[in-house]
Coordinates of C-alpha atoms in Angstrom, one line a residue:
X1 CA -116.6 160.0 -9.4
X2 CA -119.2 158.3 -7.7
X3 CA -120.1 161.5 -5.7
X4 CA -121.0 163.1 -9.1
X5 CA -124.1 164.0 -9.9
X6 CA -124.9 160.9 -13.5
X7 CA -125.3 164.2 -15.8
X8 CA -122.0 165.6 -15.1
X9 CA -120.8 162.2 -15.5
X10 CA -122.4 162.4 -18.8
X11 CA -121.5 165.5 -19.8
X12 CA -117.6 165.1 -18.5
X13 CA -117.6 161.8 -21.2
X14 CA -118.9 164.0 -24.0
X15 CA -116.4 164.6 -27.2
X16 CA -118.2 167.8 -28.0
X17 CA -117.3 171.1 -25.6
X18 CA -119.4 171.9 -23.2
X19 CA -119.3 175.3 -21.4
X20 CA -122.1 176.9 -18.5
X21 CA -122.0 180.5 -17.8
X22 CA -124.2 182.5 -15.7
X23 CA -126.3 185.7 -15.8
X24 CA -123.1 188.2 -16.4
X25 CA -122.0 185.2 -19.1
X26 CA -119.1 184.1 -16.1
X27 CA -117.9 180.9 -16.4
X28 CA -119.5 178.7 -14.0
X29 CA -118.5 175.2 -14.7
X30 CA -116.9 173.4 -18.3
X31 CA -116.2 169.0 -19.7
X32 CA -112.7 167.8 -20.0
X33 CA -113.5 168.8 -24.1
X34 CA -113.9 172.4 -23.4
X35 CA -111.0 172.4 -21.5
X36 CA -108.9 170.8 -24.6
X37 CA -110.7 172.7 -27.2
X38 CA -110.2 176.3 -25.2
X39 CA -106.6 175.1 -23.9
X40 CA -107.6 176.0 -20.9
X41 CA -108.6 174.4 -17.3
X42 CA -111.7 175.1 -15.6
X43 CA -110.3 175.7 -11.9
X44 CA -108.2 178.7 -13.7
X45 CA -110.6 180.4 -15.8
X46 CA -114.1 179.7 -13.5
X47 CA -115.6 183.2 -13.3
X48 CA -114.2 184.7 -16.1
X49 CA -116.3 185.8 -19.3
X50 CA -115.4 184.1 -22.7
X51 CA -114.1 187.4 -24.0
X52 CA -111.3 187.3 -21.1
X53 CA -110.7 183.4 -22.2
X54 CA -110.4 183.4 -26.1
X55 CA -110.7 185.9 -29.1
X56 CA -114.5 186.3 -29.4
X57 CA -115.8 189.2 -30.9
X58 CA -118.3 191.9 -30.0
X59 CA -120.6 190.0 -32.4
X60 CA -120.8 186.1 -31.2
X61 CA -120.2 187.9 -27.3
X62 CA -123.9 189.5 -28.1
X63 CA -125.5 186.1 -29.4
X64 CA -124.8 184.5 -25.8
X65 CA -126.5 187.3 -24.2
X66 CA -129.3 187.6 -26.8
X67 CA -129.4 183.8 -26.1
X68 CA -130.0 184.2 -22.1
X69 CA -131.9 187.4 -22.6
X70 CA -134.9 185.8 -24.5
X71 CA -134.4 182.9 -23.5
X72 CA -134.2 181.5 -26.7
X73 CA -131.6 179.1 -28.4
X74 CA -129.1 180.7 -30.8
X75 CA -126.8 178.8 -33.4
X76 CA -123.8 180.5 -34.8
X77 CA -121.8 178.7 -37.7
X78 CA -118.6 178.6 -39.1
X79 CA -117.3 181.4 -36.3
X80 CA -113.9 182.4 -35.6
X81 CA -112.3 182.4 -32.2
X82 CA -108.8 182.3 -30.5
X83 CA -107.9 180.1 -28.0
X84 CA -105.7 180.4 -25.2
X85 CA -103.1 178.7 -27.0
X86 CA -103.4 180.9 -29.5
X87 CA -104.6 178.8 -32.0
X88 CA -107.3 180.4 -34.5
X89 CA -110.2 177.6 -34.5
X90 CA -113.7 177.7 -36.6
X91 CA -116.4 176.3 -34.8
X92 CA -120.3 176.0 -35.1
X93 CA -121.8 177.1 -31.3
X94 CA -125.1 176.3 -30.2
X95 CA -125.9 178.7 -26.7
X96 CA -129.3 177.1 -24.8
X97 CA -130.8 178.6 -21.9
X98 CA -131.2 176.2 -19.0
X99 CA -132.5 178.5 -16.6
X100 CA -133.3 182.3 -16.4
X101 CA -129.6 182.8 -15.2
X102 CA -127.8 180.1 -16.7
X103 CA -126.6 179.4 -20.4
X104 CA -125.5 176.2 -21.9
X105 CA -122.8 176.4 -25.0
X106 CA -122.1 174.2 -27.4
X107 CA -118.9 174.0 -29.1
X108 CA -118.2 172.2 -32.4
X109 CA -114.5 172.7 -33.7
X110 CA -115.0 172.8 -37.6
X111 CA -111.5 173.1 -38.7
X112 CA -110.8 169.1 -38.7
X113 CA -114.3 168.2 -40.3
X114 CA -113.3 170.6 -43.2
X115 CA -109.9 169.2 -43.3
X116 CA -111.0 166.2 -43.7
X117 CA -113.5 167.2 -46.4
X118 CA -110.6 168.8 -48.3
X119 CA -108.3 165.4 -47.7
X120 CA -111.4 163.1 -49.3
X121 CA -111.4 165.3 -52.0
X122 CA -108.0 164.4 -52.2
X123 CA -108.1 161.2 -52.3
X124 CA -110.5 161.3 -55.3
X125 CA -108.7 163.3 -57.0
X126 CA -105.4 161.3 -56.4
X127 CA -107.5 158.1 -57.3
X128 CA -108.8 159.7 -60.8
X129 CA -105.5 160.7 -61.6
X130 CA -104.0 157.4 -61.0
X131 CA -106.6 155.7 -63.1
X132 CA -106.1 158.0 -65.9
X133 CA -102.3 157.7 -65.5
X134 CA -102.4 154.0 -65.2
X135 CA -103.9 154.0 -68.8
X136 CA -102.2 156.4 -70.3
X137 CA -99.0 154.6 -69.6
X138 CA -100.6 151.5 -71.4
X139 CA -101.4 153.8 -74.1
X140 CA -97.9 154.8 -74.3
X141 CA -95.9 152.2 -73.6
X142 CA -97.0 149.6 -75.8
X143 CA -96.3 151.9 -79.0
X144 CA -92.4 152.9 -77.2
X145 CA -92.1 149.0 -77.3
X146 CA -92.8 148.4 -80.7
X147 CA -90.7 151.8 -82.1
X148 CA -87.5 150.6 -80.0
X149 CA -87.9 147.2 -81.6
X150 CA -88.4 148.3 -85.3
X151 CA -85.4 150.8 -84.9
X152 CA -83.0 147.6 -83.5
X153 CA -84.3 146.0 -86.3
X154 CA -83.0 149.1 -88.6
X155 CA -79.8 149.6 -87.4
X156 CA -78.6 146.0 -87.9
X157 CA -79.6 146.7 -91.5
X158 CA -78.2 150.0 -92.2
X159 CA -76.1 149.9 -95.5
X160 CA -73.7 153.2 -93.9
X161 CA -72.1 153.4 -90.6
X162 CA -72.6 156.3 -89.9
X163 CA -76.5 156.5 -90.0
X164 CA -76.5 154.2 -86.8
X165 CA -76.4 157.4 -84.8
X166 CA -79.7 158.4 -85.7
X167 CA -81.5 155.0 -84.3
X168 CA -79.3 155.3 -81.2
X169 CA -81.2 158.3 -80.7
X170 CA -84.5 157.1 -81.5
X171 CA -83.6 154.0 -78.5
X172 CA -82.0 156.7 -76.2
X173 CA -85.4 158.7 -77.0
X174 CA -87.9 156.2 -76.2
X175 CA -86.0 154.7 -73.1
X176 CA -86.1 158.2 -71.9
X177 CA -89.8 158.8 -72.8
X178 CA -90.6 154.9 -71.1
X179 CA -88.4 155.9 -68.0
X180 CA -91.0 158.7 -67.4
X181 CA -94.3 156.8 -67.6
X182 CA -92.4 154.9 -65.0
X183 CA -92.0 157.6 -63.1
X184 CA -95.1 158.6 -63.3
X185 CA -97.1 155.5 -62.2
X186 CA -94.6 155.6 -58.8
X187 CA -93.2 152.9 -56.9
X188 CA -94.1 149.6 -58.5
X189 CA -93.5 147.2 -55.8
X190 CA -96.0 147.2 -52.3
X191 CA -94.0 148.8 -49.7
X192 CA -92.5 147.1 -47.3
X193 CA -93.7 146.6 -43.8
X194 CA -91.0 147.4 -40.9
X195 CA -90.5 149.1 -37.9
X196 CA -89.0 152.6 -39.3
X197 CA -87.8 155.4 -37.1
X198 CA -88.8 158.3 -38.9
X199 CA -86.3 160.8 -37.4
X200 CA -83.7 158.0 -39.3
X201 CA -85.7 159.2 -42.2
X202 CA -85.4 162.9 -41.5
X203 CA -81.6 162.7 -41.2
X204 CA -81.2 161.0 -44.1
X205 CA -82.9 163.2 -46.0
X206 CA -80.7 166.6 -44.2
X207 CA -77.7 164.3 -45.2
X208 CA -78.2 164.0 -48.3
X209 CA -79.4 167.4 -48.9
X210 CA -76.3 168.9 -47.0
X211 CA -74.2 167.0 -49.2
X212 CA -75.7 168.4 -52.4
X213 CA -73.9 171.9 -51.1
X214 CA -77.2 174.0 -50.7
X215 CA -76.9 177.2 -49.1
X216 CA -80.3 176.8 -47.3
X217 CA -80.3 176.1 -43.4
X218 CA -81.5 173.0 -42.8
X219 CA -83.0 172.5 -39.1
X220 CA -85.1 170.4 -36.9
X221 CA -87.5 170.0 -34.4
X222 CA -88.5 166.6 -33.2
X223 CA -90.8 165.0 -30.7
X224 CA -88.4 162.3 -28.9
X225 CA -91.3 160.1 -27.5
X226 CA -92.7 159.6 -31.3
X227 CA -92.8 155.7 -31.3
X228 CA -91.3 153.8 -34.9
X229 CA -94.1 153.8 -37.7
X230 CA -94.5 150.5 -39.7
X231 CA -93.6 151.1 -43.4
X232 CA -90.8 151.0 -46.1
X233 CA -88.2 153.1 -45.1
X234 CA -86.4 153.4 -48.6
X235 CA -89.7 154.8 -49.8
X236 CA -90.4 157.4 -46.8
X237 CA -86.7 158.8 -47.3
X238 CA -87.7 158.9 -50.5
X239 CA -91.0 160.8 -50.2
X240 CA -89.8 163.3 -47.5
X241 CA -86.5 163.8 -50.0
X242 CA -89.0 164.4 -53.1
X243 CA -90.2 167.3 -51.0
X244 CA -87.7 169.1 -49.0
X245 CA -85.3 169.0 -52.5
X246 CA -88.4 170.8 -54.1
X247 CA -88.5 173.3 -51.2
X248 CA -84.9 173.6 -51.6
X249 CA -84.4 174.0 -55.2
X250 CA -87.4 176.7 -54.9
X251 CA -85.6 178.4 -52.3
X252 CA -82.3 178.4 -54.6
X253 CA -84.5 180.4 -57.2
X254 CA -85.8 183.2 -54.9
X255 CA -83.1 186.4 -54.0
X256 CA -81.9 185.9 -50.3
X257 CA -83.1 188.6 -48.1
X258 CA -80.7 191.3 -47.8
X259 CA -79.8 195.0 -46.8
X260 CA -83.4 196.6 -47.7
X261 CA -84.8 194.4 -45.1
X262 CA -81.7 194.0 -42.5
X263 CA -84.2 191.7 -40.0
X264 CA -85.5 189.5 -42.5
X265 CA -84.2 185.7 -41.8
X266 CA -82.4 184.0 -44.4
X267 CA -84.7 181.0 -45.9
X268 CA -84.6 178.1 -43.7
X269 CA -86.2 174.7 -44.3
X270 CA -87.4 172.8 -41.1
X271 CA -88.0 169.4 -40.5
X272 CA -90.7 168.8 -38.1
X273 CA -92.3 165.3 -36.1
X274 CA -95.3 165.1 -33.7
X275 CA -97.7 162.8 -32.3
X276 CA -101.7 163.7 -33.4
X277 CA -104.0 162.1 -31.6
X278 CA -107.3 161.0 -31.9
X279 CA -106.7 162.2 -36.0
X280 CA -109.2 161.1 -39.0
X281 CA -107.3 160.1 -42.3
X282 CA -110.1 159.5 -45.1
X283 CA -112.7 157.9 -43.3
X284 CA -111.0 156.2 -40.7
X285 CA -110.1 157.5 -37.0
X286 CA -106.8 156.9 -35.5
X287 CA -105.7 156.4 -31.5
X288 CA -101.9 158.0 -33.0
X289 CA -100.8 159.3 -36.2
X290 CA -97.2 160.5 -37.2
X291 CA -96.7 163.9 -39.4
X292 CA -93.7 164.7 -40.4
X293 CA -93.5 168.2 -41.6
X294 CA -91.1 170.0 -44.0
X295 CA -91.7 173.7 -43.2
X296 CA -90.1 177.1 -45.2
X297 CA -90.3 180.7 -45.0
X298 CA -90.4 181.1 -48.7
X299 CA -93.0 183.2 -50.7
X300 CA -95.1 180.2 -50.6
X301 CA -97.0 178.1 -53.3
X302 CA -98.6 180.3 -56.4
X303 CA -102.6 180.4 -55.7
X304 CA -103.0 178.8 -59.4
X305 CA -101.1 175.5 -58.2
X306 CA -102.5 174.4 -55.0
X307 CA -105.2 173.2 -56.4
X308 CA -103.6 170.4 -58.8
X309 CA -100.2 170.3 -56.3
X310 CA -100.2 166.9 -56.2
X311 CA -101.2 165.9 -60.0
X312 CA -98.0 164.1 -62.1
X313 CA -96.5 166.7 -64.5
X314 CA -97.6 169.8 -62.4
X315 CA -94.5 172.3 -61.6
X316 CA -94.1 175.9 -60.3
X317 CA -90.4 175.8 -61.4
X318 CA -89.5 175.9 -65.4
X319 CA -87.0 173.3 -64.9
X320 CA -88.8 171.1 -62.7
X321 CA -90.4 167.5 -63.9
X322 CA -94.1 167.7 -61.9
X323 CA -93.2 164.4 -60.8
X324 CA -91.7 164.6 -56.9
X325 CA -95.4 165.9 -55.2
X326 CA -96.9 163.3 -56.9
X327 CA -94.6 160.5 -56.5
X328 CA -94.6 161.4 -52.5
X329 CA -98.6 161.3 -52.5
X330 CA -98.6 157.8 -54.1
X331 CA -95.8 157.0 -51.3
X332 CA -97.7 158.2 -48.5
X333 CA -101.2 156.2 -49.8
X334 CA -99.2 152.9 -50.4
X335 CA -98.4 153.4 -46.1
X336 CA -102.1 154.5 -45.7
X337 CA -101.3 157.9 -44.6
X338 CA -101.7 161.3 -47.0
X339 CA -99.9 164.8 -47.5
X340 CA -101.6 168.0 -46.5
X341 CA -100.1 171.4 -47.7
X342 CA -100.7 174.7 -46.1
X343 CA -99.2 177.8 -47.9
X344 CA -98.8 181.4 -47.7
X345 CA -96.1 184.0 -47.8
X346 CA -93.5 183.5 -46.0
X347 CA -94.7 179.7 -44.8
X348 CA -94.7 176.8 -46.7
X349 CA -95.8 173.6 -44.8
X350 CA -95.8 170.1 -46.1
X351 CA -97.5 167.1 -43.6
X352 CA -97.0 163.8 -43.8
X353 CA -99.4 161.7 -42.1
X354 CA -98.8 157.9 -41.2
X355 CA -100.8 156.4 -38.9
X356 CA -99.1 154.5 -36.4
X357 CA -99.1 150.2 -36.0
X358 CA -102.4 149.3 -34.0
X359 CA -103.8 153.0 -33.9
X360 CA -107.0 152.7 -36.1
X361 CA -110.3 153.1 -34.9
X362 CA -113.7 154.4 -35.8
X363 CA -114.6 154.3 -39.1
X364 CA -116.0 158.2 -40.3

C-alpha cells in the first residue's frame, strides 16, 4: 500500500467505478468499484476491450473511441450494459481523455438511485394514504358507534319477538363494517423489539400455508449466515403470510400449465433471504439489510395495479379484500424497512427489506 503511487490510493478508495483503457480501448488498469460493479477482477480481464467484458453495444463502444479520438470528454446517460454476472445495469458513463493514448471512464450505476426514487415515492404515497385512512376511520367509526347503540337501545324495546332479528343484523352489520376500518388502519400496537430469525418466519408461513391444502409448490432458498433482525415476529409472520397467501390464492385462480406446453413448470412460490449490503431505505444508508423475498412464476401483476399495489382496498382478485399489501407495507414501515415489487410474466417478486440492529449509516 505504501508503495502506491497517493492517486491510486485515491482512486482504489473511490465508491464510483473507475476504469483506464488504452489506445485500442484495452483494459489497462480498474478500482476495487469497477471490479464490483463489472463483477469482474482486474488481473483476469486486464487487456481485454469492454465489449469482451460486459454487454456494450456498438453505440456506447463508439462514444469511448470518439472520446480518445478527439480528445474530448463524452457523457452517456441512462445506458444499458451487461455485466459479467449477467446482471442488466443502467448507468450514466463519463469517458475523459488523460493522454493521447489513454482514456479514463466513469461509471455511475443508476439502477439503485432510481430505486430509491421510486421507494420515496413510496413512502409518500403510503404516508398520504395513511393520513387519509386515519381520518376516514374517525369519520366512520364515530357514526358505527352511535347506530350500534341506538339499535341496542331498540331491541330492548321491541313490542314483537320476532323483530329482534333485524337489529341483530344492524349490530352484526356495523361490527363487521368497524372490524374493517380496523383492518384497514393495521396493527395498532408498536411492534415489538426482539431478536427474530427470519427463516423462523419463513417456515412458519410454508407451515401454515401447507396446511391450508394448496396445490402450489412451496420452496426455499436461504442465506444461512443471515444474522437475526430485531423486530416483532408475530407481525413479520404476519406480513410475509399476507403475501405469499395472495400469491397463492392468485395462483389457485390461473389454469395449471398442461399438455399444449408439456415443458412449462407448474406454478411454484419461493421463499427467498439475502444479505444487501451497503443498501439505501428512504433516505438512510445501511452497513446490512435483510430481504426476504416471495417469488412466483405466475402471469404477474396487471400493469393497471402496480401503481396503487399497496393502497388499502386495492385487489386484482374479485374476491379479495385490498387489505393484505397494505397491511404488510404498514408492517414493514412500523420495523423501518419497506416492500418493493417487481413484476412481469411469468415472475412475480415481492422484497421485504429490514434493516439489520446497528446497520444504519449515511443519511441520503
Amino acid at each position: 500500500m505504501a508503495n502506491k503511487p497517493m492517486h491510486q490510493r485515491l482512486l482504489e478508495h473511490l465508491n464510483t467505478a473507475v476504469v483506464v483503457l488504452d489506445s485500442q480501448l484495452q483494459m489497462v488498469w480498474m478500482n476495487p468499484a469497477a471490479e464490483t460493479l463489472l463483477a469482474v477482477s482486474l488481473a483476469r480481464v486486464k487487456g481485454s476491450t469492454p465489449d469482451n467484458m460486459t454487454g456494450l453495444d456498438d453505440t456506447l463502444i463508439n462514444v469511448l473511441r470518439k472520446a480518445l479520438e478527439e480528445q474530448h470528454p463524452y457523457t452517456q446517460r441512462e445506458a444499458e450494459i451487461i455485466n459479467a454476472a449477467n446482471e442488466a445495469l443502467t448507468v450514466d458513463f463519463t469517458a475523459t481523455p488523460i493522454s493521447a493514448n489513454e482514456l479514463l471512464v466513469e461509471i455511475e450505476p443508476r439502477d439503485r438511485l432510481m430505486q430509491i426514487s421510486r421507494e420515496e415515492a413510496l413512502i409518500a404515497r403510503q404516508e398520504a394514504v395513511k393520513v387519509l385512512t386515519r381520518g376516514l376511520a374517525h369519520e366512520v367509526k364515530n357514526p358505527l358507534g352511535g347506530i350500534r347503540g341506538a339499535a341496542q337501545l331498540l331491541e330492548r324495546d321491541l313490542p314483537e319477538p320476532q323483530m329482534v332479528e333485524f337489529t341483530r343484523i344492524i349490530i352484526e352489520e356495523v361490527d363487521r363494517l368497524r372490524d374493517l376500518v380496523d383492518r384497514m388502519l393495521g396493527p395498532n400496537r408498536p411492534p415489538l423489539q426482539a431478536p427474530v430469525n427470519v427463516h423462523a418466519v419463513t417456515e412458519r408461513v410454508r407451515a401454515l400455508l401447507q396446511a391450508e391444502g394448496s396445490a402450489i409448490t412451496l420452496s426455499a432458498d436461504y442465506d444461512p449466515s443471515l444474522p437475526e433482525v430485531i423486530g416483532d415476529e408475530g407481525q413479520l409472520i404476519q406480513a410475509v403470510l399476507n403475501i405469499a397467501r395472495n400469491a397463492t390464492q392468485a395462483l389457485n385462480e390461473q389454469p395449471q400449465p398442461d399438455s399444449p406446453q408439456p415443458d412449462a413448470a407448474p406454478y411454484e412460490i419461493t421463499l427467498r433471504t439475502r444479505a444487501r449490503r451497503q443498501f439505501t431505505l428512504g433516505h438512510e444508508r445501511h452497513r446490512l439489510v435483510c430481504e426476504l423475498a416471495i417469488i412466483d412464476n405466475g402471469p404477474g401483476i396487471p400493469e393497471s395495479l402496480r401503481e396503487t399495489l399497496f393502497y388499502p382496498m386495492v385487489s386484482g382478485r374479485a374476491e379479495g379484500s385490498g387489505l393484505g399489501l397494505s397491511i404488510a407495507q404498514g408492517i414493514l414501515h412500523q420495523h423501518q424497512g419497506l416492500i418493493e415489487c417487481d413484476s412481469r410474466p411469468g415472475h412475480t417478486e415481492f422484497r421485504l427489506l429490514i434493516p439489520l440492529a446497528g446497520t444504519s449509516g449515511d443519511h441520503t
